[in-house]
Amino acid sequence: MNVVLLGAPGAGKGTLASQMCQAYGLRHISTGDMLRAHMREATALGLQARAYVDAGKLVPDALIIEMVRERLNEPDCQKGCLLDGFPRTAAQAEALGAIAKIDMVLYIDVAVEALVKRISGRRVCGKCGTVYHTSWHDREECAKCGEPLSIREDDKPETVLRRIEVYNQNTEPLIGYYREKGLLKTVDGSGTPEEVFEAVKTLVEKRV
Ligand code: AP5
C-alpha cells in the first residue's frame, strides 16, 4: 500500500506518519526530513535547498522529483510507502503518478489558528529527530536520548506564515486533484494525535 499524507504545515503529518508506519509497516518518506539531512551533511542538494527551506519556499520541482524518484526505487520501498510532504505541486503529483501507484491520499484537515499554535510549540531533537510540543513536554532535552531540543529554523513566526501561504497556493489544489481521481479521504485533524490516528485506522481498515 502506498499512501500520501496531505496537509498544511503543522497539520501533524510527521506525527501521524510515525504512528501509521509503526502500525502498518510502511516506509516513511518525508521530503522535509530528507532535505534537512542533506542540509546537515552539506551535500550539493542540501546547499542548493537551504535558501528555499529556511525562507519557507518550495525547493524546485526538478530537484525534489529526482530525490524522491531515487528513494522510491530503493528495495525497502517496494513493500509500501507513506509519503509525507510530497507531492506539493501539480508537477510533483504528475511525476509521482508516473513513478508509483498511489492507493490512498489522506488529507489532514486542521484550522489555521491550530497550525500556528502547533508549530510555535514544536521542539525537535537534533540527534534522533523525535518531535515534541511544549504543551506536553516542557523539558529542554530529548526523553529518548537526552540531547538538547531545538526550534526548526523555518518555524520562526514570519516563515510559518509564508509556508502556510505557499501551501494554500501550491498544495491545496491537490485536494481537488486527488478527489477527482477517487483517492482522497479527509480526516479531521483537530483532535489529539491518538484521536486522529483512530480516525485514520478506521479509514485504512475499511479499505483493506
Ligand atoms: P516539511 O518538513 O515537510 O514541513 P511541513 O509540510 O511544513 O510540515 P511540518 O513538518 O511543519 O509539520 P507536520 O505536518 O509534519 O506536523 P508535525 O507532526 O511535526 O517541509 C519543510 C520544508 O522543506 C518546506 O517548507 C520546503 O521548503 C521543503 N520541502 C519539503 N518537501 C518539499 C516538496 N515536496 N517540494 C518542495 N519543497 C519541499 O506536528 C507539528 C507540531 O504539532 C508538533 O509539535 C507535534 O507534536 C504537534 N502535533 C501533531 N499532531 C498534533 C495533534 N493532533 N494535536 C496537537 N498537537 C499535535
Coordinates of N, CA and C and ligand atoms in Angstrom, one line a residue:
M1 N 0.8 -1.2 0.0 CA 0.0 0.0 0.0 C 0.9 1.3 0.0
N2 N 0.6 2.2 -1.0 CA 1.3 3.4 -1.0 C 0.3 4.5 -0.6
V3 N 0.7 5.3 0.4 CA -0.2 6.3 0.9 C 0.4 7.7 0.9
V4 N -0.3 8.7 0.5 CA 0.2 10.1 0.5 C -0.5 10.8 1.7
L5 N 0.3 11.6 2.5 CA -0.3 12.4 3.5 C -0.3 13.8 3.0
L6 N -1.5 14.4 3.0 CA -1.6 15.8 2.5 C -2.1 16.6 3.7
G7 N -1.5 17.8 3.9 CA -1.9 18.7 5.0 C -1.0 19.9 5.1
A8 N -1.5 20.9 5.6 CA -0.7 22.2 5.8 C 0.5 22.0 6.7
P9 N 1.4 22.9 6.7 CA 2.5 22.9 7.7 C 1.9 22.8 9.1
G10 N 2.4 21.9 9.9 CA 2.0 21.8 11.3 C 0.7 21.0 11.5
A11 N 0.1 20.4 10.4 CA -1.1 19.7 10.5 C -0.9 18.4 11.3
G12 N 0.3 17.9 11.4 CA 0.5 16.7 12.1 C 0.9 15.5 11.2
K13 N 1.4 15.8 10.0 CA 1.7 14.8 9.1 C 2.8 13.8 9.6
G14 N 3.9 14.5 10.2 CA 5.0 13.7 10.7 C 4.6 12.8 11.9
T15 N 3.8 13.4 12.7 CA 3.3 12.7 13.9 C 2.4 11.5 13.5
L16 N 1.5 11.7 12.6 CA 0.7 10.6 12.1 C 1.5 9.6 11.3
A17 N 2.5 10.1 10.6 CA 3.3 9.1 9.8 C 4.0 8.1 10.7
S18 N 4.5 8.6 11.9 CA 5.2 7.7 12.8 C 4.2 6.6 13.3
Q19 N 3.0 7.0 13.6 CA 2.0 6.1 14.1 C 1.7 5.1 13.0
M20 N 1.4 5.6 11.8 CA 1.0 4.7 10.7 C 2.1 3.7 10.3
C21 N 3.3 4.2 10.3 CA 4.4 3.3 9.8 C 4.6 2.2 10.8
Q22 N 4.5 2.5 12.1 CA 4.6 1.5 13.1 C 3.5 0.5 13.0
A23 N 2.3 1.0 12.8 CA 1.1 0.1 12.7 C 1.1 -0.8 11.5
Y24 N 1.5 -0.2 10.3 CA 1.3 -0.9 9.0 C 2.6 -1.3 8.3
G25 N 3.7 -1.0 9.0 CA 5.0 -1.5 8.4 C 5.3 -0.7 7.1
L26 N 4.8 0.5 7.0 CA 5.1 1.3 5.8 C 6.5 2.0 6.0
R27 N 7.1 2.4 4.9 CA 8.4 3.1 4.9 C 8.0 4.6 4.9
H28 N 8.5 5.4 5.9 CA 8.2 6.8 6.0 C 9.1 7.6 5.0
I29 N 8.5 8.2 4.0 CA 9.3 9.0 3.1 C 8.9 10.5 3.3
S30 N 9.7 11.2 4.1 CA 9.4 12.6 4.4 C 10.4 13.5 3.6
T31 N 9.9 14.3 2.6 CA 10.8 15.1 1.8 C 11.5 16.2 2.7
G32 N 10.7 16.6 3.7 CA 11.3 17.6 4.6 C 12.5 17.0 5.4
D33 N 12.3 15.8 6.0 CA 13.4 15.2 6.7 C 14.6 14.9 5.8
M34 N 14.3 14.5 4.6 CA 15.4 14.2 3.6 C 16.2 15.4 3.3
L35 N 15.4 16.5 3.1 CA 16.1 17.8 2.8 C 17.0 18.3 4.0
R36 N 16.4 18.1 5.2 CA 17.1 18.6 6.4 C 18.4 17.7 6.6
A37 N 18.3 16.4 6.2 CA 19.5 15.6 6.3 C 20.6 16.0 5.3
H38 N 20.1 16.3 4.1 CA 21.1 16.8 3.1 C 21.7 18.2 3.5
M39 N 20.9 19.0 4.2 CA 21.4 20.3 4.6 C 22.5 20.1 5.8
R40 N 22.1 19.2 6.7 CA 23.1 18.9 7.8 C 24.4 18.4 7.3
E41 N 24.3 17.5 6.2 CA 25.5 16.9 5.7 C 26.2 17.7 4.6
A42 N 25.6 18.9 4.4 CA 26.1 19.8 3.4 C 26.4 19.2 2.0
T43 N 25.5 18.3 1.5 CA 25.6 17.8 0.2 C 25.3 18.8 -0.8
A44 N 25.5 18.5 -2.1 CA 25.3 19.5 -3.2 C 23.8 19.9 -3.1
L45 N 22.9 18.9 -3.0 CA 21.5 19.2 -2.9 C 21.1 20.0 -1.7
G46 N 21.7 19.7 -0.5 CA 21.5 20.4 0.7 C 21.9 21.9 0.6
L47 N 23.0 22.1 -0.1 CA 23.5 23.5 -0.3 C 22.5 24.3 -1.2
Q48 N 22.0 23.6 -2.2 CA 21.0 24.3 -3.1 C 19.7 24.5 -2.4
A49 N 19.3 23.5 -1.5 CA 17.9 23.6 -0.9 C 17.8 24.6 0.2
R50 N 19.0 24.8 0.9 CA 18.9 25.6 2.2 C 18.2 26.9 2.1
A51 N 18.5 27.7 1.1 CA 17.9 29.0 1.0 C 16.4 29.0 0.8
Y52 N 15.9 28.0 0.1 CA 14.5 27.8 -0.1 C 13.8 27.4 1.2
V53 N 14.4 26.3 1.9 CA 13.8 25.8 3.1 C 13.7 26.8 4.2
D54 N 14.9 27.5 4.4 CA 14.9 28.5 5.5 C 14.0 29.6 5.3
A55 N 13.7 29.9 4.0 CA 12.8 31.1 3.7 C 11.3 30.6 3.7
G56 N 11.1 29.3 3.8 CA 9.7 28.8 3.8 C 9.2 28.7 2.4
K57 N 10.1 28.6 1.4 CA 9.7 28.5 0.0 C 9.8 27.0 -0.5
L58 N 9.2 26.7 -1.6 CA 9.4 25.3 -2.1 C 10.7 25.2 -2.8
V59 N 11.3 24.0 -2.6 CA 12.5 23.7 -3.3 C 12.1 23.3 -4.7
P60 N 12.8 23.7 -5.8 CA 12.4 23.5 -7.2 C 12.0 22.0 -7.4
D61 N 10.9 21.9 -8.2 CA 10.3 20.6 -8.5 C 11.4 19.6 -9.0
A62 N 12.2 20.0 -10.0 CA 13.2 19.1 -10.6 C 14.1 18.4 -9.5
L63 N 14.5 19.2 -8.5 CA 15.4 18.6 -7.5 C 14.6 17.6 -6.6
I64 N 13.4 18.0 -6.3 CA 12.6 17.2 -5.4 C 12.2 15.9 -6.1
I65 N 11.8 16.0 -7.3 CA 11.3 14.8 -8.0 C 12.4 13.8 -8.2
E66 N 13.6 14.3 -8.5 CA 14.7 13.4 -8.7 C 15.1 12.7 -7.4
M67 N 15.0 13.5 -6.3 CA 15.4 12.9 -4.9 C 14.4 11.8 -4.6
V68 N 13.1 12.1 -4.8 CA 12.0 11.1 -4.5 C 12.1 9.9 -5.4
R69 N 12.3 10.1 -6.7 CA 12.4 9.0 -7.6 C 13.5 8.0 -7.2
E70 N 14.7 8.6 -6.9 CA 15.8 7.7 -6.4 C 15.4 6.9 -5.2
R71 N 14.8 7.6 -4.2 CA 14.4 7.0 -2.9 C 13.4 5.8 -3.1
L72 N 12.4 6.1 -4.0 CA 11.3 5.1 -4.2 C 11.8 3.9 -5.0
N73 N 12.9 4.0 -5.6 CA 13.5 2.9 -6.4 C 14.3 2.0 -5.5
E74 N 14.5 2.4 -4.2 CA 15.3 1.6 -3.3 C 14.5 0.4 -2.9
P75 N 15.1 -0.8 -2.6 CA 14.4 -2.0 -2.3 C 13.5 -1.9 -1.1
D76 N 13.8 -1.2 -0.1 CA 13.0 -1.1 1.1 C 11.6 -0.4 0.9
C77 N 11.5 0.2 -0.3 CA 10.3 0.9 -0.5 C 9.3 0.1 -1.3
Q78 N 9.7 -1.1 -1.7 CA 8.8 -1.9 -2.5 C 7.6 -2.5 -1.8
K79 N 7.6 -2.5 -0.5 CA 6.5 -3.1 0.3 C 5.4 -2.1 0.7
G80 N 5.7 -0.8 0.4 CA 4.7 0.2 0.7 C 5.3 1.4 1.4
C81 N 4.9 2.6 1.0 CA 5.4 3.8 1.5 C 4.4 4.7 2.0
L82 N 4.8 5.6 2.9 CA 4.0 6.7 3.4 C 4.7 8.0 3.0
L83 N 4.1 8.7 2.0 CA 4.7 9.9 1.5 C 4.2 11.1 2.3
D84 N 5.2 11.8 3.0 CA 4.8 12.9 3.9 C 5.5 14.1 3.4
G85 N 4.7 15.1 2.8 CA 5.3 16.3 2.3 C 5.6 16.2 0.8
F86 N 5.2 15.2 0.2 CA 5.3 15.0 -1.3 C 4.1 14.2 -1.8
P87 N 3.4 14.7 -2.8 CA 3.7 15.9 -3.7 C 3.2 17.1 -3.0
R88 N 3.7 18.3 -3.5 CA 3.3 19.6 -3.0 C 2.9 20.5 -4.1
T89 N 3.1 20.1 -5.4 CA 2.7 20.9 -6.5 C 2.1 20.0 -7.6
A90 N 1.4 20.6 -8.6 CA 0.8 19.8 -9.6 C 1.9 19.0 -10.4
A91 N 3.0 19.6 -10.6 CA 4.1 18.9 -11.4 C 4.6 17.7 -10.6
Q92 N 4.7 17.8 -9.2 CA 5.1 16.7 -8.4 C 4.1 15.6 -8.4
A93 N 2.8 16.0 -8.4 CA 1.7 15.0 -8.4 C 1.8 14.2 -9.7
E94 N 1.9 14.9 -10.8 CA 2.0 14.2 -12.1 C 3.2 13.2 -12.1
A95 N 4.3 13.7 -11.6 CA 5.6 12.9 -11.7 C 5.4 11.7 -10.8
L96 N 4.8 11.8 -9.6 CA 4.6 10.7 -8.7 C 3.7 9.7 -9.4
G97 N 2.6 10.1 -10.1 CA 1.7 9.2 -10.7 C 2.5 8.3 -11.7
A98 N 3.6 8.8 -12.3 CA 4.3 8.0 -13.3 C 5.4 7.1 -12.6
I99 N 5.7 7.4 -11.3 CA 6.7 6.6 -10.6 C 6.1 5.5 -9.8
A100 N 4.9 5.7 -9.1 CA 4.4 4.7 -8.2 C 2.8 4.7 -8.3
K101 N 2.2 3.6 -7.9 CA 0.8 3.5 -7.9 C 0.4 4.0 -6.5
I102 N -0.5 5.0 -6.4 CA -0.9 5.5 -5.1 C -2.3 4.9 -4.8
D103 N -2.4 4.3 -3.6 CA -3.6 3.7 -3.2 C -4.6 4.6 -2.4
M104 N -4.0 5.5 -1.7 CA -4.9 6.4 -0.8 C -4.2 7.7 -0.5
V105 N -5.0 8.8 -0.5 CA -4.4 10.1 -0.1 C -5.2 10.5 1.1
L106 N -4.5 10.7 2.2 CA -5.2 11.2 3.4 C -4.9 12.7 3.6
Y107 N -6.0 13.4 3.6 CA -5.9 14.9 3.8 C -6.2 15.2 5.3
I108 N -5.2 15.7 6.0 CA -5.4 16.0 7.4 C -5.9 17.5 7.5
D109 N -7.1 17.7 7.9 CA -7.8 19.0 7.9 C -7.6 19.7 9.3
V110 N -6.9 20.8 9.3 CA -6.7 21.5 10.6 C -6.8 23.0 10.4
A111 N -7.5 23.7 11.3 CA -7.7 25.2 11.1 C -6.4 25.9 11.3
V112 N -6.3 27.0 10.6 CA -5.0 27.8 10.6 C -4.5 28.2 12.0
E113 N -5.5 28.6 12.9 CA -5.0 29.0 14.2 C -4.4 27.8 14.9
A114 N -4.9 26.7 14.7 CA -4.3 25.5 15.4 C -2.9 25.2 14.8
L115 N -2.8 25.4 13.5 CA -1.5 25.1 12.8 C -0.4 26.0 13.5
V116 N -0.7 27.3 13.6 CA 0.3 28.2 14.1 C 0.7 27.8 15.6
K117 N -0.4 27.4 16.3 CA -0.1 27.1 17.7 C 0.8 25.8 17.8
R118 N 0.5 24.8 16.9 CA 1.2 23.6 16.9 C 2.7 23.9 16.6
I119 N 2.9 24.7 15.5 CA 4.2 24.9 15.0 C 5.0 25.7 16.1
S120 N 4.4 26.7 16.7 CA 5.1 27.6 17.6 C 5.6 26.8 18.8
G121 N 5.0 25.7 19.2 CA 5.4 25.0 20.3 C 6.2 23.7 20.0
R122 N 6.5 23.6 18.7 CA 7.3 22.4 18.3 C 8.7 22.5 18.7
R123 N 9.3 21.4 19.2 CA 10.7 21.3 19.6 C 11.1 19.9 19.0
V124 N 12.4 19.9 18.5 CA 12.9 18.7 17.8 C 14.2 18.3 18.3
C125 N 14.4 17.0 18.5 CA 15.7 16.5 18.9 C 16.7 16.5 17.7
G126 N 17.8 17.2 17.8 CA 18.7 17.3 16.7 C 19.4 15.9 16.5
K127 N 19.4 15.0 17.4 CA 20.1 13.7 17.2 C 19.2 12.7 16.7
C128 N 18.0 12.4 17.3 CA 17.2 11.3 16.9 C 16.0 11.7 16.1
G129 N 15.7 13.0 16.1 CA 14.6 13.6 15.2 C 13.2 13.5 15.9
T130 N 13.2 13.0 17.2 CA 11.9 13.0 17.8 C 11.3 14.4 17.9
V131 N 9.9 14.5 17.6 CA 9.3 15.7 17.7 C 8.4 15.9 18.9
Y132 N 8.5 17.0 19.6 CA 7.7 17.3 20.8 C 6.9 18.5 20.7
H133 N 6.0 18.7 21.6 CA 5.3 20.0 21.7 C 5.4 20.5 23.2
T134 N 5.7 21.8 23.3 CA 5.9 22.3 24.7 C 4.6 22.1 25.6
S135 N 3.5 21.9 25.0 CA 2.3 21.7 25.8 C 2.3 20.4 26.6
W136 N 3.0 19.4 26.1 CA 3.1 18.1 26.8 C 4.5 17.7 27.1
H137 N 5.5 18.5 26.7 CA 6.9 18.1 27.0 C 7.6 19.4 27.3
D138 N 7.7 19.8 28.6 CA 8.3 21.1 28.9 C 9.7 21.0 29.3
R139 N 10.4 19.9 29.1 CA 11.8 19.8 29.3 C 12.6 20.3 28.1
E140 N 13.9 20.6 28.3 CA 14.6 21.1 27.1 C 15.5 20.0 26.5
E141 N 15.4 18.7 27.0 CA 16.1 17.6 26.5 C 15.2 16.6 25.9
C142 N 15.8 15.8 25.0 CA 15.0 14.7 24.4 C 14.8 13.6 25.5
A143 N 13.6 13.1 25.5 CA 13.3 12.0 26.5 C 13.9 10.7 26.1
K144 N 14.3 10.5 24.8 CA 14.8 9.3 24.3 C 16.4 9.3 24.5
C145 N 17.0 10.4 24.0 CA 18.5 10.3 24.0 C 19.2 11.4 24.8
G146 N 18.4 12.3 25.5 CA 19.0 13.3 26.4 C 19.6 14.5 25.7
E147 N 19.6 14.5 24.4 CA 20.1 15.6 23.6 C 19.3 16.9 23.8
P148 N 19.9 18.1 23.7 CA 19.1 19.3 23.8 C 18.1 19.4 22.6
L149 N 16.9 19.9 22.9 CA 15.9 20.1 21.8 C 16.1 21.5 21.2
S150 N 15.7 21.6 19.9 CA 15.8 22.9 19.3 C 14.6 23.3 18.5
I151 N 14.5 24.5 18.0 CA 13.4 25.0 17.2 C 13.9 25.0 15.8
R152 N 13.1 24.4 14.9 CA 13.4 24.4 13.5 C 13.6 25.8 12.9
E153 N 14.6 26.0 12.1 CA 14.9 27.3 11.5 C 13.7 27.9 10.8
D154 N 12.9 27.0 10.1 CA 11.8 27.5 9.4 C 10.5 27.6 10.2
D155 N 10.6 27.4 11.6 CA 9.5 27.6 12.4 C 9.4 29.0 13.1
K156 N 10.2 29.9 12.6 CA 10.1 31.3 13.1 C 8.7 31.8 12.6
P157 N 8.0 32.7 13.4 CA 6.7 33.1 13.1 C 6.5 33.7 11.7
E158 N 7.5 34.5 11.2 CA 7.3 35.1 9.9 C 7.4 34.1 8.8
T159 N 8.3 33.1 9.0 CA 8.4 32.0 8.0 C 7.2 31.1 8.0
V160 N 6.6 30.8 9.2 CA 5.5 30.0 9.2 C 4.3 30.5 8.4
L161 N 4.1 31.8 8.5 CA 3.0 32.4 7.7 C 3.3 32.3 6.2
R162 N 4.6 32.4 5.8 CA 5.0 32.3 4.4 C 4.7 30.8 4.0
R163 N 5.0 29.9 4.8 CA 4.8 28.4 4.5 C 3.3 28.1 4.3
I164 N 2.5 28.7 5.1 CA 1.1 28.5 5.0 C 0.5 29.1 3.7
E165 N 1.1 30.3 3.4 CA 0.7 30.9 2.1 C 1.1 30.0 0.9
V166 N 2.3 29.6 1.0 CA 2.9 28.7 -0.1 C 2.0 27.4 -0.2
Y167 N 1.6 26.9 0.9 CA 0.8 25.7 0.9 C -0.6 26.0 0.2
N168 N -1.2 27.1 0.6 CA -2.5 27.5 0.1 C -2.5 27.6 -1.4
Q169 N -1.4 28.2 -1.9 CA -1.2 28.5 -3.3 C -0.9 27.2 -4.1
N170 N 0.0 26.4 -3.6 CA 0.6 25.3 -4.5 C 0.1 23.9 -4.1
T171 N -0.2 23.7 -2.9 CA -0.5 22.3 -2.5 C -2.0 22.1 -2.2
E172 N -2.7 23.1 -1.7 CA -4.1 22.9 -1.5 C -4.9 22.4 -2.8
P173 N -4.5 22.9 -4.0 CA -5.2 22.4 -5.2 C -5.1 20.9 -5.4
L174 N -4.1 20.3 -4.7 CA -4.0 18.8 -4.9 C -5.1 18.1 -4.2
I175 N -5.8 18.7 -3.3 CA -7.0 18.1 -2.7 C -8.0 17.7 -3.7
G176 N -8.3 18.7 -4.6 CA -9.3 18.5 -5.7 C -8.7 17.5 -6.7
Y177 N -7.4 17.6 -7.0 CA -6.8 16.7 -8.0 C -7.0 15.2 -7.5
Y178 N -6.7 15.0 -6.3 CA -6.9 13.6 -5.8 C -8.3 13.2 -5.6
R179 N -9.2 14.2 -5.2 CA -10.6 13.8 -5.1 C -11.2 13.4 -6.4
E180 N -10.8 14.1 -7.5 CA -11.2 13.7 -8.8 C -10.8 12.3 -9.2
K181 N -9.6 11.9 -8.7 CA -9.1 10.5 -9.0 C -9.7 9.5 -8.1
G182 N -10.6 9.9 -7.2 CA -11.2 9.0 -6.3 C -10.3 8.4 -5.2
L183 N -9.2 9.1 -4.9 CA -8.3 8.6 -3.9 C -8.3 9.3 -2.6
L184 N -9.0 10.4 -2.5 CA -8.9 11.3 -1.3 C -9.8 10.9 -0.2
K185 N -9.2 10.8 1.0 CA -10.0 10.6 2.3 C -9.7 11.8 3.2
T186 N -10.7 12.5 3.7 CA -10.4 13.6 4.6 C -10.5 13.2 6.1
V187 N -9.5 13.6 6.8 CA -9.5 13.3 8.3 C -9.6 14.6 9.1
D188 N -10.4 14.6 10.1 CA -10.5 15.8 11.0 C -9.2 15.7 11.8
G189 N -8.3 16.7 11.6 CA -7.0 16.7 12.3 C -7.0 17.5 13.6
S190 N -8.2 17.9 14.0 CA -8.2 18.9 15.2 C -8.1 18.2 16.5
G191 N -8.3 16.9 16.6 CA -8.2 16.2 17.9 C -6.8 15.9 18.3
T192 N -6.7 15.1 19.4 CA -5.3 14.7 19.8 C -4.7 13.8 18.8
P193 N -3.4 13.6 18.9 CA -2.7 12.6 18.0 C -3.4 11.2 18.0
E194 N -3.8 10.8 19.2 CA -4.4 9.5 19.3 C -5.8 9.5 18.6
E195 N -6.6 10.6 18.8 CA -7.9 10.6 18.1 C -7.7 10.6 16.6
V196 N -6.7 11.4 16.1 CA -6.5 11.5 14.7 C -6.2 10.1 14.1
F197 N -5.3 9.4 14.9 CA -4.8 8.1 14.4 C -6.0 7.1 14.4
E198 N -6.9 7.2 15.4 CA -8.0 6.3 15.5 C -8.9 6.5 14.2
A199 N -9.1 7.7 13.9 CA -9.9 8.0 12.7 C -9.3 7.5 11.4
V200 N -8.0 7.6 11.3 CA -7.2 7.1 10.2 C -7.3 5.5 10.1
K201 N -7.2 4.9 11.3 CA -7.2 3.4 11.3 C -8.6 3.0 10.7
T202 N -9.7 3.6 11.1 CA -11.0 3.2 10.6 C -11.0 3.3 9.1
L203 N -10.4 4.4 8.5 CA -10.4 4.6 7.1 C -9.6 3.5 6.4
V204 N -8.4 3.3 6.9 CA -7.5 2.3 6.3 C -8.0 0.9 6.4
E205 N -8.6 0.6 7.6 CA -9.1 -0.8 7.7 C -10.3 -1.1 6.9
K206 N -11.1 0.0 6.7 CA -12.3 -0.2 5.8 C -11.8 -0.5 4.4
R207 N -10.7 0.1 4.0 CA -10.2 -0.1 2.6 C -9.6 -1.4 2.4
V208 N -8.9 -2.0 3.4 CA -8.1 -3.2 3.2 C -9.0 -4.4 3.2
Ligands
AP5_1 P1 8.3 19.7 5.9 O1 9.3 19.2 6.8 O2 7.5 18.7 5.1 O3 7.3 20.7 6.6 P2 5.7 20.9 6.6 O4 5.0 20.3 5.5 O5 5.7 22.4 6.6 O6 5.2 20.2 7.8 P3 5.8 20.2 9.2 O7 6.9 19.3 9.4 O8 6.0 21.7 9.6 O9 4.5 19.8 10.1 P4 3.8 18.3 10.2 O10 2.5 18.4 9.4 O11 4.7 17.2 9.9 O12 3.5 18.4 11.7 P5 4.1 17.7 13.0 O13 3.7 16.2 13.0 O14 5.6 18.0 13.1 O15 9.0 20.7 4.8 C1 9.8 21.7 5.2 C2 10.3 22.5 4.0 O16 11.1 21.6 3.1 C3 9.3 23.1 3.1 O17 8.8 24.4 3.6 C4 10.0 23.2 1.8 O18 10.9 24.3 1.8 C5 10.8 22.0 1.8 N1 10.1 20.8 1.1 C6 9.7 19.7 1.7 N2 9.1 18.9 0.8 C7 9.0 19.6 -0.4 C8 8.5 19.3 -1.6 N3 7.8 18.2 -1.9 N4 8.6 20.2 -2.6 C9 9.3 21.4 -2.4 N5 9.9 21.7 -1.2 C10 9.7 20.8 -0.2 O19 3.4 18.4 14.1 C11 3.6 19.8 14.4 C12 3.6 20.0 15.9 O20 2.2 19.8 16.4 C13 4.5 19.1 16.8 O21 5.0 19.8 17.8 C14 3.5 18.0 17.2 O22 4.0 17.4 18.5 C15 2.2 18.7 17.3 N6 1.1 17.9 17.0 C16 1.0 17.0 16.0 N7 -0.2 16.4 15.9 C17 -1.0 17.0 16.9 C18 -2.3 16.9 17.3 N8 -3.2 16.0 16.7 N9 -2.7 17.7 18.3 C19 -1.9 18.5 18.9 N10 -0.6 18.7 18.6 C20 -0.1 18.0 17.6

